[in-house]
Amino acid sequence: MEVWFTENQTQHLRISVRVRNILHHERSEYQELMVLDTHEFGRMLVLDNVIQTSERDEFAYHEMMAHVPLFAHPNPRRVLVIGGGDGGVLREVLRHPTVEAAHLAEIDGRVVEVARELLPAINNFDDPRARVFVTDGIRYVQEHPDTYDVIIVDSTDPVGPAVALFQESFHRAVFAALRENGIFVQQSESPFYHRDLIRQVQASLRRVFPVAALYWGVVPTYPGGLWTYSVASKGPDPRRPDAERWSRYGLATRYYTPDVHRAAFVLPPFVAELVEPAGRDAGA
Ligand code: SAM
């Protein structure tokens, strides 16, 4: 018998993946949590029936979330990931030797425990520089002013406890939690299906930070496949990777390179129009 998992990506669009095995299924305090073994994407984390990450395409997303801000920052030493309980962004952050502390503020401790056990290829929680705080990322940021060089929000879609992560009051708290030269990135959904959200996040970041911009990448399991990341900075130009540092590290990445970094900020017109006014972003 064939078993399929179906995610309703929009009200009128579904994606289905053929399941080899259901490895885990529970209702945590916050959400319904599943790990599926699938034919096309390998192991897959699903929360409230929404695909979060898969072994097959996770690198494309996690590398672009971590390496764009870390190679744009001149000396990233303290990094905070909010959400990201699968550990994929944290794993990429830890590949930077400048990083002394990589903290994760995840609201649902069960996601971390299950990911550690069933998705070991995606995470590296045992690195001594890594610490996990099971807490609401919004409160955590408010309680840690002037603490981090880079803050990355790897959240679920803007529903439930993730709603406020896309709002201006949170962006103001992030600004305060960042040290001088700090850089902030958050996943900001699909330019096909979530256009108002991208506009709202970009406008908010422009009000709060001197520099804000949008970049994109490809993630096959997310709606539309084309995904956006909103970035803001207290100073450094997020479009400019430190290519010398990249060469020195010799990281074996599968998606990110400094050329991909620069190219990701070149937006097709239907995406560029979500970033208004054009004159106030990261400069020409
Ligand atoms: N890459 C995935 C995506 O883009 O859909 C997200 C992966 S990660 C598993 C998302 C995590 O964000 C979930 O584990 C969820 O519990 C967490 N989360 C949601 N709201 C949060 C909040 N306010 N503070 C901390 N973590 C939160």
XYZ file of C-alpha atoms and ligand atoms in Angstrom:
311
model
C 0.000 0.000 0.000
C 1.312 3.461 -0.868
C 1.346 6.086 1.907
C 1.471 9.785 0.967
C 1.855 12.907 3.113
C 0.098 15.996 1.769
C 0.769 19.580 2.852
C -1.760 22.262 1.948
C 0.719 24.898 0.804
C -2.021 27.417 0.066
C -5.792 27.126 0.131
C -5.654 25.902 -3.464
C -2.260 24.213 -3.765
C -0.954 20.977 -2.278
C 2.344 19.102 -2.322
C 2.423 15.329 -1.747
C 5.413 13.161 -0.925
C 5.440 9.376 -0.837
C 6.253 8.102 2.654
C 8.439 5.068 3.279
C 7.978 5.100 7.056
C 6.536 7.281 9.838
C 9.486 7.515 12.237
C 7.851 9.711 14.883
C 4.482 11.308 15.610
C 3.450 13.244 18.729
C 1.573 16.323 19.872
C 3.973 18.512 21.828
C 2.894 21.408 24.033
C 3.050 23.685 20.969
C 2.448 21.642 17.823
C 1.969 18.326 16.065
C 5.429 16.952 15.372
C 6.288 14.267 12.790
C 9.441 12.841 11.290
C 8.784 10.993 8.047
C 11.119 8.884 5.965
C 10.210 9.759 2.390
C 11.234 8.312 -0.979
C 12.092 11.645 -2.618
C 13.490 13.791 0.201
C 14.833 11.335 2.796
C 13.966 12.141 6.404
C 11.656 15.101 6.789
C 10.553 17.196 9.786
C 6.880 18.185 9.671
C 5.217 20.552 12.182
C 1.448 21.063 12.149
C 1.396 19.375 8.725
C 3.903 21.860 7.259
C 7.256 20.600 5.929
C 10.087 22.271 7.877
C 13.173 20.657 6.437
C 14.332 17.514 4.670
C 17.640 15.683 4.375
C 17.660 16.184 0.617
C 17.203 19.956 0.332
C 18.096 21.323 3.796
C 21.569 22.471 2.729
C 20.142 24.998 0.251
C 18.182 26.760 2.990
C 20.524 26.411 5.977
C 23.625 27.553 4.074
C 21.876 30.682 2.800
C 20.464 31.520 6.243
C 23.847 31.255 7.966
C 26.615 32.128 5.526
C 25.140 35.290 4.010
C 25.090 37.186 7.351
C 28.254 35.566 8.720
C 30.385 36.289 5.651
C 28.965 39.845 5.461
C 29.793 40.548 9.120
C 33.453 41.572 9.675
C 33.975 39.393 12.777
C 30.973 37.289 13.889
C 31.749 35.952 17.369
C 28.365 35.660 19.114
C 25.421 34.327 17.097
C 21.793 33.706 18.081
C 19.373 31.495 16.146
C 15.687 31.870 17.019
C 13.496 28.855 16.221
C 15.590 26.493 14.133
C 15.044 23.538 16.484
C 16.149 21.057 13.808
C 19.661 22.496 14.294
C 20.496 23.022 10.606
C 21.219 26.761 10.786
C 23.209 26.291 14.010
C 25.322 23.589 12.306
C 26.257 26.011 9.501
C 26.974 28.848 11.984
C 29.384 26.541 13.853
C 31.468 26.069 10.710
C 32.810 29.614 11.210
C 35.955 29.545 13.362
C 35.386 33.140 14.536
C 32.198 32.008 16.324
C 32.752 31.623 20.070
C 29.108 31.246 21.109
C 26.227 29.894 19.002
C 22.955 30.068 20.915
C 19.570 28.664 19.915
C 16.319 30.024 21.407
C 13.621 27.501 20.466
C 10.176 27.593 22.027
C 9.544 23.837 21.680
C 12.185 21.674 23.344
C 10.646 18.537 21.829
C 11.684 19.674 18.335
C 15.323 19.809 19.468
C 15.138 16.417 21.231
C 13.485 14.655 18.308
C 15.809 16.286 15.739
C 18.860 15.310 17.761
C 17.699 11.681 17.764
C 16.199 11.278 14.299
C 17.866 13.945 12.140
C 21.537 13.634 13.179
C 22.721 14.452 9.650
C 21.180 17.934 10.001
C 22.517 19.036 13.379
C 25.590 19.329 15.559
C 24.234 20.262 19.010
C 27.245 18.697 20.769
C 29.716 21.358 19.647
C 30.958 22.973 22.906
C 30.224 26.459 21.524
C 26.508 25.577 21.083
C 23.847 26.196 23.753
C 20.120 25.582 23.493
C 17.617 27.733 25.422
C 14.062 26.409 25.438
C 12.205 29.697 25.499
C 10.186 32.144 23.441
C 12.662 33.870 21.117
C 10.879 37.188 21.505
C 11.329 37.280 25.256
C 14.881 35.989 24.952
C 15.851 38.832 22.620
C 14.223 41.438 24.882
C 16.278 40.132 27.820
C 19.651 40.258 25.987
C 20.474 43.798 24.846
C 23.813 44.465 23.095
C 24.780 40.773 23.108
C 24.991 39.301 19.588
C 26.832 40.027 16.315
C 24.360 38.073 14.168
C 20.745 37.101 14.890
C 18.981 34.639 12.569
C 15.268 33.826 12.754
C 14.534 30.349 11.402
C 10.876 30.255 12.323
C 7.775 28.434 11.291
C 5.332 30.328 9.070
C 3.716 33.385 10.715
C 1.072 31.523 12.697
C 0.811 30.906 16.469
C 3.949 31.830 18.460
C 5.802 32.819 15.256
C 3.429 35.683 14.320
C 5.224 38.301 16.408
C 8.616 37.354 14.905
C 7.568 39.177 11.740
C 6.512 42.412 13.474
C 8.177 45.761 14.090
C 8.236 45.541 17.901
C 10.319 42.369 17.555
C 12.621 44.000 14.985
C 13.226 46.847 17.457
C 14.152 44.336 20.173
C 16.516 42.608 17.708
C 18.172 45.944 16.911
C 18.781 46.456 20.642
C 20.109 42.882 21.085
C 22.676 43.340 18.315
C 26.110 44.761 18.991
C 27.814 47.343 16.775
C 27.937 46.147 13.126
C 25.216 43.604 13.930
C 23.347 41.791 11.153
C 19.867 40.238 11.270
C 18.318 37.692 8.877
C 14.917 36.061 8.859
C 13.246 33.681 6.451
C 10.483 35.696 4.787
C 8.491 33.177 2.768
C 7.552 33.000 -0.930
C 7.470 35.920 -3.374
C 4.671 34.104 -5.220
C 2.392 33.351 -2.291
C 3.300 35.665 0.616
C 3.790 39.029 -1.052
C 2.100 41.149 1.619
C 4.198 39.537 4.338
C 7.459 40.293 2.497
C 6.362 43.915 1.970
C 5.472 44.218 5.656
C 8.772 42.736 6.885
C 10.855 44.847 4.511
C 9.046 48.055 5.459
C 9.465 47.289 9.156
C 13.201 46.555 8.791
C 13.696 49.787 6.869
C 12.076 51.731 9.691
C 14.267 50.087 12.328
C 17.689 49.558 10.674
C 19.859 51.857 8.534
C 20.304 49.034 5.973
C 17.694 46.491 4.814
C 17.567 44.198 1.790
C 16.033 41.029 0.378
C 17.760 38.003 -1.116
C 16.498 34.725 -2.505
C 17.307 31.065 -2.897
C 15.740 27.816 -4.001
C 14.166 25.331 -1.559
C 12.116 22.643 -3.389
C 9.938 21.625 -0.419
C 8.754 25.183 0.341
C 5.750 26.669 -1.505
C 6.775 27.756 -4.981
C 10.374 26.566 -4.529
C 11.676 30.145 -4.681
C 12.268 31.475 -1.152
C 13.171 34.879 0.295
C 15.335 35.991 3.184
C 15.061 39.464 4.707
C 18.292 40.937 5.998
C 19.049 44.109 7.955
C 22.267 45.571 9.256
C 23.581 48.200 11.650
C 26.408 48.996 9.225
C 28.063 46.335 7.030
C 26.622 45.894 3.547
C 24.944 42.460 3.625
C 25.427 42.117 -0.155
C 29.211 41.992 0.141
C 30.724 38.688 1.300
C 34.270 38.559 2.617
C 35.603 36.338 -0.192
C 39.101 36.227 1.287
C 37.779 34.735 4.536
C 35.709 32.273 2.527
C 38.822 31.084 0.595
C 40.814 30.792 3.806
C 38.174 28.602 5.489
C 37.843 26.228 2.514
C 34.284 25.233 3.503
C 32.816 22.398 1.431
C 29.376 23.928 0.852
C 26.816 22.668 -1.643
C 24.807 25.851 -2.293
C 26.575 28.888 -0.860
C 29.585 30.552 -2.458
C 30.494 34.266 -2.455
C 29.284 34.457 -6.090
C 25.936 32.916 -5.109
C 25.828 35.367 -2.176
C 26.196 38.402 -4.465
C 23.827 36.961 -7.087
C 21.123 36.258 -4.495
C 20.596 40.020 -4.083
C 19.810 40.443 -7.799
C 16.013 40.397 -7.769
C 13.612 39.681 -10.637
C 11.264 42.664 -11.101
C 8.255 40.910 -9.534
C 10.348 40.424 -6.376
C 12.137 43.798 -6.478
C 8.781 45.581 -6.345
C 8.230 44.132 -2.854
C 11.224 46.118 -1.609
C 10.157 49.743 -1.659
C 11.423 52.412 -1.643
C 14.436 51.131 -3.591
C 16.669 54.063 -2.541
C 16.835 53.137 1.158
C 18.176 49.602 0.943
C 21.802 48.497 1.032
C 22.990 50.990 -1.594
C 23.740 50.543 -5.280
N 13.122 26.100 8.185
C 11.774 25.977 8.626
C 10.841 26.808 7.787
O 11.296 27.783 7.171
O 9.648 26.474 7.734
C 11.677 26.291 10.091
C 12.365 25.227 10.903
S 12.395 25.332 12.636
C 11.928 23.702 13.046
C 11.052 26.359 13.143
C 10.920 26.406 14.658
O 10.505 27.694 15.079
C 9.905 25.421 15.251
O 10.575 24.372 15.882
C 9.087 26.290 16.242
O 8.855 25.625 17.474
C 9.987 27.513 16.387
N 9.311 28.739 16.836
C 8.132 29.270 16.413
N 7.857 30.408 17.079
C 8.890 30.617 17.953
C 9.186 31.613 18.916
N 8.352 32.646 19.139
N 10.346 31.513 19.617
C 11.199 30.477 19.418
N 10.964 29.486 18.512
C 9.829 29.558 17.797
